[in-house]
DNA sequence: TAAACCCATTAACATATCATTAACAATCAT
DNA sequence: ATGATTGTTAATGATATGTTAATGGGTTTA
């Protein structure tokens, strides 16, 4: 298996430090994109996926905390490391609360940064379902195209939203198996609280509405446990 | 749907700090095992698995680095966090090289520690759902699938509730052994009073109803003591 | 810049499930 | 016998789920 070099998004408004660090990262084999402000970083993130983000906190346009939140909304798994001069306990806590994975304070040693980068890349590689997930599914008499967000049930084409499609794909990949609520929520919502649970119920309700024309398919509730797609 | 609290191994030779921190961890819902030296910690780790380790570096008997290596040999995934007074860059690098995931320096804030613990538990939980735990039991002519809550008796599929399944699993894991009422109640109900006892009787009655098609299996009452699953 | 739109979330209320509790019968120990 | 324990079924009520509509943030369109 060819080892693709990891893509890192690095945001730092001190350009001197920024260039030095970027050089160092590239020297160590990381494909590094360097941005000088939060807005540019978010644009870069929207364009292409990254394997890891290193963010300064004090940034022009959009601060690092806001940026981290925006990144988390789009990708709940990508590791985020703060790298900042703000050493206060409160700042650290705030940083972690945005969904960050690590918080380093300046001045820092490049070796330590490399070590910490390595920790998270290693851990996310374990998960790496980077292998392309299937896009076409046939369930009962339904045709579901994940990439095109379409679900054909009894000749009728339905357009799904991204989240509806993600949930349906999760069911399709695990049909006829009991899926626990918290597993579903961890996988698709990234966390598990009361309101996310209710949100899941709403989505299940919508999927059932699409599927009700096909009597050979149903999403069954397992009380107190989760759901099962019967097909 | 009871969620199992994460088990943490915490090693610290300063007992005062150790007790305070252990208290704090337990207060936040972590099942914490506290050891005063490296040797004891390794013994504890050999006995039972942990979800996360927090290690001091300077320890009697066996230092934290050695301990980390020994733990890594047995489990290459469990998150390891160093928590130490050694602030030198070289020490940090050495720490990460043992396979550690994080390195915090004293003095530390408990909030930050909790945040960092949370980072790694959340990430390893995603992995955890991937490995399929065996949940299939064969008793007499019955097939019991705990995860899917199904019990097949003489070609007939029964759907169990979560609690029915938990009780049946408990019997299956201890078949042909007398189980005391209070043991069962402690394990599955978490406590033992009169009404829980009656509840247990109701569940035993239901399981017997499912199993009565299979004459090779029976749940026998041991008067005044408890029950035994004969198979 | 505002208006319109999309869509996930939250709220609100309706309904269903299932562990518990109750009630009574059967069995056991002494 | 008779009080305690267990077996069984049904009633109860807390909690989980089903469903539709309101909300509001973010994005696109006018």
Short mmCIF file of C-alpha atoms (C1' of nucleotides) in Angstrom, two decimals:
data_model
loop_
_atom_site.label_atom_id
_atom_site.label_comp_id
_atom_site.label_asym_id
_atom_site.label_seq_id
_atom_site.Cartn_x
_atom_site.Cartn_y
_atom_site.Cartn_z
CA UNK A 1 0.00 0.00 0.00
CA UNK A 2 1.47 3.32 -1.12
CA UNK A 3 1.97 5.72 1.75
CA UNK A 4 0.45 9.04 0.81
CA UNK A 5 2.09 11.86 2.74
CA UNK A 6 -0.26 13.38 5.28
CA UNK A 7 -1.82 16.74 4.45
CA UNK A 8 -1.55 19.33 7.17
CA UNK A 9 -3.32 22.66 7.41
CA UNK A 10 -1.20 25.12 9.35
CA UNK A 11 -2.46 28.56 10.38
CA UNK A 12 -0.18 31.17 11.92
CA UNK A 13 -0.20 34.94 11.58
CA UNK A 14 3.47 35.43 12.43
CA UNK A 15 4.84 34.81 8.95
CA UNK A 16 8.45 34.36 10.03
CA UNK A 17 7.56 31.60 12.47
CA UNK A 18 5.10 30.31 9.92
CA UNK A 19 7.66 29.86 7.16
CA UNK A 20 10.21 28.22 9.44
CA UNK A 21 7.70 25.77 10.81
CA UNK A 22 6.21 25.03 7.40
CA UNK A 23 9.71 24.27 6.11
CA UNK A 24 10.29 21.95 9.02
CA UNK A 25 7.04 20.11 8.48
CA UNK A 26 7.68 19.68 4.79
CA UNK A 27 11.20 18.50 5.55
CA UNK A 28 9.63 15.74 7.60
CA UNK A 29 7.45 14.64 4.74
CA UNK A 30 4.20 16.43 5.50
CA UNK A 31 2.32 18.07 2.67
CA UNK A 32 1.71 21.37 4.45
CA UNK A 33 -0.65 24.19 3.52
CA UNK A 34 0.20 27.40 5.33
CA UNK A 35 -2.40 30.14 5.90
CA UNK A 36 -1.95 33.53 7.51
CA UNK A 37 -5.47 34.08 8.77
CA UNK A 38 -8.53 32.15 9.87
CA UNK A 39 -10.71 33.03 6.94
CA UNK A 40 -8.19 31.84 4.37
CA UNK A 41 -7.73 28.64 6.38
CA UNK A 42 -11.44 27.91 6.41
CA UNK A 43 -11.62 28.48 2.66
CA UNK A 44 -8.74 26.08 2.17
CA UNK A 45 -10.45 23.53 4.37
CA UNK A 46 -13.68 23.80 2.43
CA UNK A 47 -11.83 23.15 -0.83
CA UNK A 48 -9.96 20.01 0.14
CA UNK A 49 -9.75 17.62 3.06
CA UNK A 50 -6.80 17.64 5.47
CA UNK A 51 -5.45 14.93 7.73
CA UNK A 52 -4.57 17.29 10.58
CA UNK A 53 -4.83 20.97 11.51
CA UNK A 54 -2.44 23.13 13.50
CA UNK A 55 -3.99 26.41 14.56
CA UNK A 56 -2.77 29.55 16.22
CA UNK A 57 -5.41 31.18 18.42
CA UNK A 58 -4.84 34.88 17.88
CA UNK A 59 -5.51 35.37 14.21
CA UNK A 60 -6.81 38.20 12.06
CA UNK A 61 -10.30 37.91 10.56
CA UNK A 62 -11.38 34.81 12.49
CA UNK A 63 -9.74 33.55 15.65
CA UNK A 64 -8.48 30.03 16.13
CA UNK A 65 -11.35 28.94 18.38
CA UNK A 66 -13.96 29.97 15.84
CA UNK A 67 -11.95 28.34 13.13
CA UNK A 68 -11.72 25.10 15.09
CA UNK A 69 -15.48 25.05 15.55
CA UNK A 70 -16.05 25.65 11.87
CA UNK A 71 -13.65 22.86 10.98
CA UNK A 72 -15.32 20.51 13.46
CA UNK A 73 -18.69 21.11 11.88
CA UNK A 74 -17.36 19.94 8.58
CA UNK A 75 -15.20 17.11 9.84
CA UNK A 76 -15.71 15.72 13.29
CA UNK A 77 -12.67 13.50 13.15
CA UNK A 78 -9.77 15.52 11.82
CA UNK A 79 -7.22 16.07 14.62
CA UNK A 80 -6.84 19.70 15.66
CA UNK A 81 -3.79 20.96 17.54
CA UNK A 82 -3.68 24.46 18.98
CA UNK A 83 -0.29 26.12 18.99
CA UNK A 84 -0.44 29.43 20.78
CA UNK A 85 1.14 31.92 23.13
CA UNK A 86 -1.95 31.91 25.32
CA UNK A 87 -0.91 29.87 28.33
CA UNK A 88 -3.85 30.52 30.66
CA UNK A 89 -5.69 27.51 32.01
CA UNK A 90 -8.96 29.04 30.84
CA UNK A 91 -7.69 29.36 27.30
CA UNK A 92 -6.61 25.73 27.26
CA UNK A 93 -10.01 24.60 28.50
CA UNK A 94 -11.72 26.78 25.92
CA UNK A 95 -9.49 25.28 23.27
CA UNK A 96 -10.37 21.73 24.15
CA UNK A 97 -14.03 22.65 24.32
CA UNK A 98 -14.01 23.64 20.66
CA UNK A 99 -13.24 20.02 19.95
CA UNK A 100 -9.46 20.28 19.73
CA UNK A 101 -7.23 17.32 20.45
CA UNK A 102 -4.13 19.00 21.78
CA UNK A 103 -2.97 22.39 22.98
CA UNK A 104 0.67 23.42 22.83
CA UNK A 105 2.05 26.68 24.12
CA UNK A 106 4.76 28.84 22.55
CA UNK A 107 7.66 28.75 22.59
CA UNK A 108 7.63 25.17 21.42
CA UNK A 109 10.16 22.69 20.15
CA UNK A 110 9.64 21.42 16.65
CA UNK A 111 10.50 17.92 17.85
CA UNK A 112 7.65 17.95 20.32
CA UNK A 113 5.27 19.23 17.67
CA UNK A 114 6.35 16.42 15.36
CA UNK A 115 5.80 13.87 18.11
CA UNK A 116 2.31 15.13 18.82
CA UNK A 117 1.43 15.24 15.13
CA UNK A 118 2.59 11.66 14.91
CA UNK A 119 0.35 10.57 17.79
CA UNK A 120 -2.80 11.78 16.08
CA UNK A 121 -1.93 10.69 12.58
CA UNK A 122 -1.15 7.23 13.88
CA UNK A 123 -4.44 7.03 15.72
CA UNK A 124 -6.54 8.29 12.86
CA UNK A 125 -4.84 5.89 10.49
CA UNK A 126 -6.15 3.01 12.55
CA UNK A 127 -9.66 4.20 11.87
CA UNK A 128 -8.85 5.05 8.31
CA UNK A 129 -11.85 3.87 6.46
CA UNK A 130 -10.10 5.81 3.72
CA UNK A 131 -10.98 2.94 1.45
CA UNK A 132 -13.83 4.18 -0.65
CA UNK A 133 -17.17 3.25 0.83
CA UNK A 134 -19.63 1.85 -1.69
CA UNK A 135 -21.97 4.40 -3.18
CA UNK A 136 -24.71 2.28 -4.76
CA UNK A 137 -27.04 0.22 -2.62
CA UNK A 138 -29.98 -2.00 -3.41
CA UNK A 139 -32.34 -2.63 -0.53
CA UNK A 140 -35.52 -4.52 -1.18
CA UNK A 141 -36.93 -2.83 -4.27
CA UNK A 142 -35.10 0.43 -3.60
CA UNK A 143 -32.10 1.88 -5.36
CA UNK A 144 -30.02 4.21 -3.26
CA UNK A 145 -27.21 6.27 -4.71
CA UNK A 146 -25.25 7.85 -1.93
CA UNK A 147 -23.07 10.12 -4.03
CA UNK A 148 -25.99 11.52 -5.98
CA UNK A 149 -28.23 11.65 -2.92
CA UNK A 150 -31.06 9.85 -4.70
CA UNK A 151 -33.32 7.09 -3.48
CA UNK A 152 -35.62 5.36 -5.93
CA UNK A 153 -38.54 3.59 -4.33
CA UNK A 154 -41.16 2.02 -6.59
CA UNK A 155 -40.23 4.11 -9.63
CA UNK A 156 -40.34 7.27 -7.56
CA UNK A 157 -37.12 9.26 -7.22
CA UNK A 158 -36.52 11.00 -3.94
CA UNK A 159 -33.77 13.52 -3.34
CA UNK A 160 -32.11 13.09 0.00
CA UNK A 161 -30.16 15.54 2.07
CA UNK A 162 -26.57 14.73 2.92
CA UNK A 163 -27.42 13.66 6.44
CA UNK A 164 -30.38 11.55 5.40
CA UNK A 165 -28.07 9.82 2.95
CA UNK A 166 -25.37 9.25 5.56
CA UNK A 167 -27.84 7.65 7.92
CA UNK A 168 -29.35 5.49 5.20
CA UNK A 169 -25.89 4.37 4.10
CA UNK A 170 -25.06 3.43 7.67
CA UNK A 171 -28.21 1.32 7.83
CA UNK A 172 -27.53 -0.26 4.44
CA UNK A 173 -24.03 -1.24 5.41
CA UNK A 174 -25.41 -2.92 8.52
CA UNK A 175 -28.73 -4.28 7.42
CA UNK A 176 -30.51 -6.91 9.49
CA UNK A 177 -28.31 -6.06 12.43
CA UNK A 178 -29.30 -4.25 15.59
CA UNK A 179 -27.54 -0.89 15.70
CA UNK A 180 -27.26 0.78 19.06
CA UNK A 181 -28.33 4.40 19.30
CA UNK A 182 -25.02 5.46 20.72
CA UNK A 183 -23.08 3.71 17.97
CA UNK A 184 -25.08 5.52 15.32
CA UNK A 185 -24.72 8.82 17.09
CA UNK A 186 -20.99 8.38 17.60
CA UNK A 187 -20.51 7.54 13.95
CA UNK A 188 -22.71 10.15 12.33
CA UNK A 189 -23.07 12.92 14.88
CA UNK A 190 -19.71 12.45 16.59
CA UNK A 191 -21.21 12.51 20.02
CA UNK A 192 -24.19 11.33 21.97
CA UNK A 193 -26.51 13.59 23.94
CA UNK A 194 -30.25 13.86 24.39
CA UNK A 195 -30.94 16.26 21.55
CA UNK A 196 -28.80 14.38 19.07
CA UNK A 197 -30.85 11.36 19.98
CA UNK A 198 -34.03 13.22 19.15
CA UNK A 199 -32.48 14.40 15.92
CA UNK A 200 -31.76 10.80 15.01
CA UNK A 201 -35.41 9.96 15.65
CA UNK A 202 -36.47 12.73 13.30
CA UNK A 203 -34.20 11.39 10.57
CA UNK A 204 -35.42 7.84 11.05
CA UNK A 205 -38.94 9.14 10.71
CA UNK A 206 -38.04 10.81 7.40
CA UNK A 207 -36.35 7.71 6.02
CA UNK A 208 -39.38 5.65 6.93
CA UNK A 209 -41.56 8.06 5.00
CA UNK A 210 -39.44 7.51 1.88
CA UNK A 211 -39.40 3.76 2.36
CA UNK A 212 -43.03 3.16 3.16
CA UNK A 213 -43.90 2.40 -0.48
CA UNK A 214 -41.66 -0.65 -0.27
CA UNK A 215 -43.13 -3.19 2.10
CA UNK A 216 -40.02 -5.38 1.93
CA UNK A 217 -37.93 -2.80 3.77
CA UNK A 218 -38.46 -1.34 7.20
CA UNK A 219 -36.56 0.40 9.93
CA UNK A 220 -37.47 -1.32 13.15
CA UNK A 221 -36.99 0.22 16.56
CA UNK A 222 -35.50 -1.91 19.30
CA UNK A 223 -36.79 -0.27 22.42
CA UNK A 224 -34.07 1.15 24.60
CA UNK A 225 -31.37 -0.13 22.27
CA UNK A 226 -31.52 1.30 18.78
CA UNK A 227 -32.70 0.44 15.28
CA UNK A 228 -32.52 -2.32 12.73
CA UNK A 229 -32.96 -2.10 8.98
CA UNK A 230 -34.90 -5.15 7.89
CA UNK A 231 -34.60 -6.05 4.22
CA UNK B 1 -28.89 1.48 28.33
CA UNK B 2 -26.22 1.68 30.97
CA UNK B 3 -22.88 2.99 29.82
CA UNK B 4 -19.82 1.39 31.29
CA UNK B 5 -17.49 3.92 32.90
CA UNK B 6 -13.98 4.00 31.50
CA UNK B 7 -11.27 2.27 33.51
CA UNK B 8 -8.18 4.33 34.18
CA UNK B 9 -4.85 3.18 35.58
CA UNK B 10 -3.18 6.00 37.47
CA UNK B 11 0.38 5.76 38.79
CA UNK B 12 1.85 8.41 41.07
CA UNK B 13 4.33 8.05 43.92
CA UNK B 14 3.29 11.20 45.74
CA UNK B 15 0.38 9.71 47.65
CA UNK B 16 -1.16 13.02 48.65
CA UNK B 17 -1.39 14.20 45.09
CA UNK B 18 -2.39 10.68 44.11
CA UNK B 19 -5.38 10.53 46.41
CA UNK B 20 -6.62 13.97 45.46
CA UNK B 21 -6.38 13.24 41.76
CA UNK B 22 -7.92 9.80 42.11
CA UNK B 23 -10.85 11.35 43.96
CA UNK B 24 -11.26 13.88 41.21
CA UNK B 25 -11.20 11.26 38.50
CA UNK B 26 -13.71 9.10 40.29
CA UNK B 27 -15.90 12.12 40.88
CA UNK B 28 -16.01 12.56 37.12
CA UNK B 29 -17.17 9.03 36.61
CA UNK B 30 -13.93 7.25 35.85
CA UNK B 31 -13.32 3.87 37.42
CA UNK B 32 -9.80 4.65 38.62
CA UNK B 33 -7.13 2.28 39.90
CA UNK B 34 -4.38 4.09 41.76
CA UNK B 35 -0.89 2.59 42.13
CA UNK B 36 2.06 3.98 44.03
CA UNK B 37 4.84 2.37 42.02
CA UNK B 38 5.57 1.02 38.59
CA UNK B 39 5.74 -2.61 39.56
CA UNK B 40 2.32 -2.58 41.18
CA UNK B 41 0.92 -0.77 38.16
CA UNK B 42 2.26 -3.37 35.76
CA UNK B 43 0.78 -6.14 37.90
CA UNK B 44 -2.58 -4.39 37.83
CA UNK B 45 -2.34 -4.01 34.07
CA UNK B 46 -1.57 -7.68 33.62
CA UNK B 47 -4.63 -8.64 35.63
CA UNK B 48 -7.24 -6.56 33.86
CA UNK B 49 -7.49 -4.32 30.82
CA UNK B 50 -7.64 -0.53 31.15
CA UNK B 51 -9.02 2.08 28.81
CA UNK B 52 -6.35 4.66 29.57
CA UNK B 53 -3.14 5.05 31.62
CA UNK B 54 -1.80 8.10 33.41
CA UNK B 55 1.81 7.68 34.45
CA UNK B 56 4.24 9.64 36.54
CA UNK B 57 7.82 9.31 35.31
CA UNK B 58 9.85 9.23 38.52
CA UNK B 59 8.63 6.16 40.31
CA UNK B 60 10.12 3.66 42.73
CA UNK B 61 10.85 0.12 41.51
CA UNK B 62 10.24 0.79 37.80
CA UNK B 63 10.18 4.21 36.19
CA UNK B 64 7.37 5.53 34.05
CA UNK B 65 9.19 5.13 30.75
CA UNK B 66 9.90 1.46 31.39
CA UNK B 67 6.35 0.99 32.55
CA UNK B 68 5.00 2.61 29.40
CA UNK B 69 7.09 0.29 27.25
CA UNK B 70 5.88 -2.74 29.19
CA UNK B 71 2.28 -1.62 28.79
CA UNK B 72 2.78 -1.01 25.07
CA UNK B 73 4.08 -4.53 24.64
CA UNK B 74 0.82 -5.88 25.96
CA UNK B 75 -1.52 -3.35 24.39
CA UNK B 76 -0.41 -1.19 21.51
CA UNK B 77 -3.56 0.87 21.50
CA UNK B 78 -4.32 1.92 25.05
CA UNK B 79 -3.76 5.69 25.40
CA UNK B 80 -0.89 6.61 27.71
CA UNK B 81 -0.55 10.07 29.24
CA UNK B 82 2.58 11.09 31.11
CA UNK B 83 2.07 13.44 34.00
CA UNK B 84 5.37 14.52 35.43
CA UNK B 85 7.54 17.26 36.89
CA UNK B 86 10.18 16.63 34.24
CA UNK B 87 9.82 19.56 31.88
CA UNK B 88 12.92 19.14 29.74
CA UNK B 89 12.42 18.89 26.03
CA UNK B 90 14.54 15.72 26.00
CA UNK B 91 12.30 14.08 28.57
CA UNK B 92 9.20 14.88 26.54
CA UNK B 93 10.74 13.42 23.42
CA UNK B 94 11.79 10.32 25.35
CA UNK B 95 8.25 10.04 26.68
CA UNK B 96 6.65 10.13 23.27
CA UNK B 97 9.22 7.66 21.99
CA UNK B 98 8.01 5.04 24.47
CA UNK B 99 4.72 5.19 22.61
CA UNK B 100 2.93 7.66 24.82
CA UNK B 101 0.11 9.82 23.50
CA UNK B 102 0.44 12.89 25.65
CA UNK B 103 2.84 14.48 28.06
CA UNK B 104 1.68 16.91 30.73
CA UNK B 105 3.94 18.72 33.15
CA UNK B 106 3.31 19.45 36.80
CA UNK B 107 1.82 21.51 38.22
CA UNK B 108 -1.27 20.72 36.21
CA UNK B 109 -4.92 21.67 36.36
CA UNK B 110 -7.37 18.83 36.85
CA UNK B 111 -9.62 20.39 34.21
CA UNK B 112 -6.91 20.14 31.61
CA UNK B 113 -6.21 16.55 32.55
CA UNK B 114 -9.89 15.72 32.20
CA UNK B 115 -10.00 17.37 28.79
CA UNK B 116 -7.00 15.42 27.59
CA UNK B 117 -8.40 12.16 28.96
CA UNK B 118 -11.59 12.89 27.11
CA UNK B 119 -9.75 13.40 23.81
CA UNK B 120 -8.26 9.94 23.89
CA UNK B 121 -11.25 8.09 25.25
CA UNK B 122 -13.44 9.60 22.58
CA UNK B 123 -11.03 8.59 19.85
CA UNK B 124 -10.54 5.06 21.07
CA UNK B 125 -14.26 4.56 21.47
CA UNK B 126 -14.69 5.01 17.72
CA UNK B 127 -12.32 2.11 17.19
CA UNK B 128 -13.92 0.03 19.85
CA UNK B 129 -17.18 -0.32 17.97
CA UNK B 130 -15.29 -1.82 15.07
CA UNK B 131 -14.09 -4.97 16.67
CA UNK B 132 -16.96 -7.38 16.75
CA UNK B 133 -17.31 -8.86 20.18
CA UNK B 134 -18.56 -12.43 20.08
CA UNK B 135 -22.08 -12.51 21.39
CA UNK B 136 -23.32 -15.87 20.19
CA UNK B 137 -24.33 -18.56 22.63
CA UNK B 138 -25.50 -22.07 21.99
CA UNK B 139 -27.49 -23.69 24.77
CA UNK B 140 -29.07 -27.07 24.14
CA UNK B 141 -30.79 -26.65 20.79
CA UNK B 142 -31.08 -22.88 21.18
CA UNK B 143 -29.14 -20.15 19.44
CA UNK B 144 -28.89 -16.95 21.36
CA UNK B 145 -27.50 -13.78 19.77
CA UNK B 146 -27.01 -11.21 22.47
CA UNK B 147 -26.21 -8.22 20.22
CA UNK B 148 -29.15 -8.82 17.94
CA UNK B 149 -31.42 -9.76 20.82
CA UNK B 150 -32.63 -12.92 19.14
CA UNK B 151 -33.19 -16.36 20.58
CA UNK B 152 -33.90 -19.23 18.21
CA UNK B 153 -35.56 -22.19 19.85
CA UNK B 154 -36.62 -25.11 17.67
CA UNK B 155 -36.58 -23.06 14.44
CA UNK B 156 -38.64 -20.35 16.08
CA UNK B 157 -37.07 -16.90 16.35
CA UNK B 158 -37.89 -14.90 19.42
CA UNK B 159 -37.01 -11.24 19.85
CA UNK B 160 -35.82 -10.46 23.33
CA UNK B 161 -35.78 -7.20 25.20
CA UNK B 162 -32.46 -5.85 26.37
CA UNK B 163 -33.03 -6.95 29.94
CA UNK B 164 -34.22 -10.40 28.98
CA UNK B 165 -31.06 -10.74 26.90
CA UNK B 166 -28.84 -9.56 29.72
CA UNK B 167 -30.30 -12.08 32.09
CA UNK B 168 -30.08 -14.90 29.58
CA UNK B 169 -26.47 -14.02 28.83
CA UNK B 170 -25.71 -14.10 32.52
CA UNK B 171 -27.21 -17.58 32.73
CA UNK B 172 -25.38 -18.73 29.62
CA UNK B 173 -22.05 -17.55 30.93
CA UNK B 174 -22.67 -19.51 34.12
CA UNK B 175 -24.58 -22.52 32.94
CA UNK B 176 -24.88 -25.55 35.19
CA UNK B 177 -23.85 -23.42 38.13
CA UNK B 178 -26.04 -22.30 40.99
CA UNK B 179 -26.43 -18.52 40.88
CA UNK B 180 -27.50 -16.80 44.06
CA UNK B 181 -30.35 -14.35 43.80
CA UNK B 182 -28.30 -11.54 45.25
CA UNK B 183 -25.44 -12.18 42.83
CA UNK B 184 -27.77 -11.90 39.87
CA UNK B 185 -29.43 -8.82 41.27
CA UNK B 186 -26.14 -7.13 42.04
CA UNK B 187 -24.87 -7.84 38.55
CA UNK B 188 -27.91 -6.92 36.49
CA UNK B 189 -29.99 -4.64 38.66
CA UNK B 190 -27.11 -3.07 40.57
CA UNK B 191 -28.82 -3.61 43.86
CA UNK B 192 -30.93 -6.08 45.74
CA UNK B 193 -34.28 -5.36 47.34
CA UNK B 194 -37.59 -7.16 47.57
CA UNK B 195 -39.15 -5.70 44.43
CA UNK B 196 -36.07 -6.28 42.29
CA UNK B 197 -36.24 -9.86 43.43
CA UNK B 198 -39.81 -10.10 42.23
CA UNK B 199 -38.79 -8.49 38.97
CA UNK B 200 -36.15 -11.17 38.53
CA UNK B 201 -38.82 -13.83 39.05
CA UNK B 202 -40.91 -12.25 36.33
CA UNK B 203 -37.97 -12.33 33.93
CA UNK B 204 -37.13 -15.92 34.77
CA UNK B 205 -40.72 -16.79 34.04
CA UNK B 206 -40.48 -15.12 30.63
CA UNK B 207 -37.24 -16.86 29.72
CA UNK B 208 -38.76 -20.19 30.68
CA UNK B 209 -41.63 -19.48 28.34
CA UNK B 210 -39.21 -18.96 25.47
CA UNK B 211 -37.20 -22.05 26.37
CA UNK B 212 -39.99 -24.49 27.01
CA UNK B 213 -39.86 -25.83 23.42
CA UNK B 214 -36.39 -27.14 24.14
CA UNK B 215 -36.53 -29.92 26.71
CA UNK B 216 -32.75 -30.03 27.01
CA UNK B 217 -32.62 -26.62 28.64
CA UNK B 218 -34.26 -25.45 31.83
CA UNK B 219 -33.94 -22.78 34.45
CA UNK B 220 -34.17 -24.53 37.78
CA UNK B 221 -35.02 -22.81 41.02
CA UNK B 222 -32.93 -23.60 44.06
CA UNK B 223 -35.31 -22.79 46.84
CA UNK B 224 -34.11 -19.98 49.04
CA UNK B 225 -30.87 -19.65 47.10
CA UNK B 226 -31.33 -18.75 43.46
CA UNK B 227 -31.39 -20.30 40.00
CA UNK B 228 -29.43 -22.63 37.79
CA UNK B 229 -29.48 -22.92 34.01
CA UNK B 230 -29.31 -26.62 33.14
CA UNK B 231 -28.15 -27.43 29.64
"C1'" DT C 1 -28.05 44.20 1.46
"C1'" DA C 2 -32.08 41.99 2.00
"C1'" DA C 3 -35.03 38.33 0.86
"C1'" DA C 4 -35.59 33.66 0.08
"C1'" DC C 5 -34.28 29.20 0.80
"C1'" DC C 6 -32.36 24.93 2.63
"C1'" DC C 7 -31.96 21.93 6.27
"C1'" DA C 8 -30.41 20.35 10.92
"C1'" DT C 9 -31.96 21.09 15.26
"C1'" DT C 10 -35.26 21.88 18.87
"C1'" DA C 11 -39.88 21.94 20.61
"C1'" DA C 12 -44.25 20.03 21.40
"C1'" DC C 13 -47.40 16.64 21.72
"C1'" DA C 14 -49.03 11.80 20.67
"C1'" DT C 15 -48.27 6.99 21.17
"C1'" DA C 16 -45.92 2.63 22.32
"C1'" DT C 17 -42.96 -0.26 24.93
"C1'" DC C 18 -41.52 -2.70 28.74
"C1'" DA C 19 -39.65 -2.92 33.59
"C1'" DT C 20 -41.87 -2.67 37.62
"C1'" DT C 21 -45.46 -3.45 40.77
"C1'" DA C 22 -49.54 -5.73 42.23
"C1'" DA C 23 -52.35 -9.60 42.93
"C1'" DC C 24 -53.14 -14.17 43.52
"C1'" DA C 25 -51.91 -19.12 42.91
"C1'" DA C 26 -48.66 -22.84 43.58
"C1'" DT C 27 -44.96 -24.87 46.01
"C1'" DC C 28 -41.73 -25.56 49.65
"C1'" DA C 29 -39.82 -25.92 54.48
"C1'" DT C 30 -40.72 -26.87 59.06
"C1'" DA D 1 -50.92 -26.63 58.60
"C1'" DT D 2 -48.80 -22.13 57.87
"C1'" DG D 3 -45.65 -18.70 56.79
"C1'" DA D 4 -42.12 -17.96 53.34
"C1'" DT D 5 -40.68 -18.41 48.75
"C1'" DT D 6 -41.60 -18.82 43.96
"C1'" DG D 7 -44.66 -18.95 39.48
"C1'" DT D 8 -47.57 -16.51 36.59
"C1'" DT D 9 -50.48 -13.07 34.60
"C1'" DA D 10 -52.18 -8.60 34.37
"C1'" DA D 11 -52.23 -3.53 35.56
"C1'" DT D 12 -49.48 0.51 35.94
"C1'" DG D 13 -46.62 4.19 34.81
"C1'" DA D 14 -42.10 6.02 33.60
"C1'" DT D 15 -39.49 6.42 29.77
"C1'" DA D 16 -38.50 5.86 24.83
"C1'" DT D 17 -40.01 6.69 20.43
"C1'" DG D 18 -43.06 8.66 16.39
"C1'" DT D 19 -44.32 12.57 14.14
"C1'" DT D 20 -45.13 17.21 12.72
"C1'" DA D 21 -44.17 21.82 13.11
"C1'" DA D 22 -41.39 25.85 14.68
"C1'" DT D 23 -36.83 27.83 14.97
"C1'" DG D 24 -32.74 29.70 13.41
"C1'" DG D 25 -28.07 29.53 11.40
"C1'" DG D 26 -25.90 29.56 7.14
"C1'" DT D 27 -25.94 30.01 2.26
"C1'" DT D 28 -27.67 31.42 -2.10
"C1'" DT D 29 -30.36 34.48 -4.82
"C1'" DA D 30 -32.51 38.76 -6.18
#
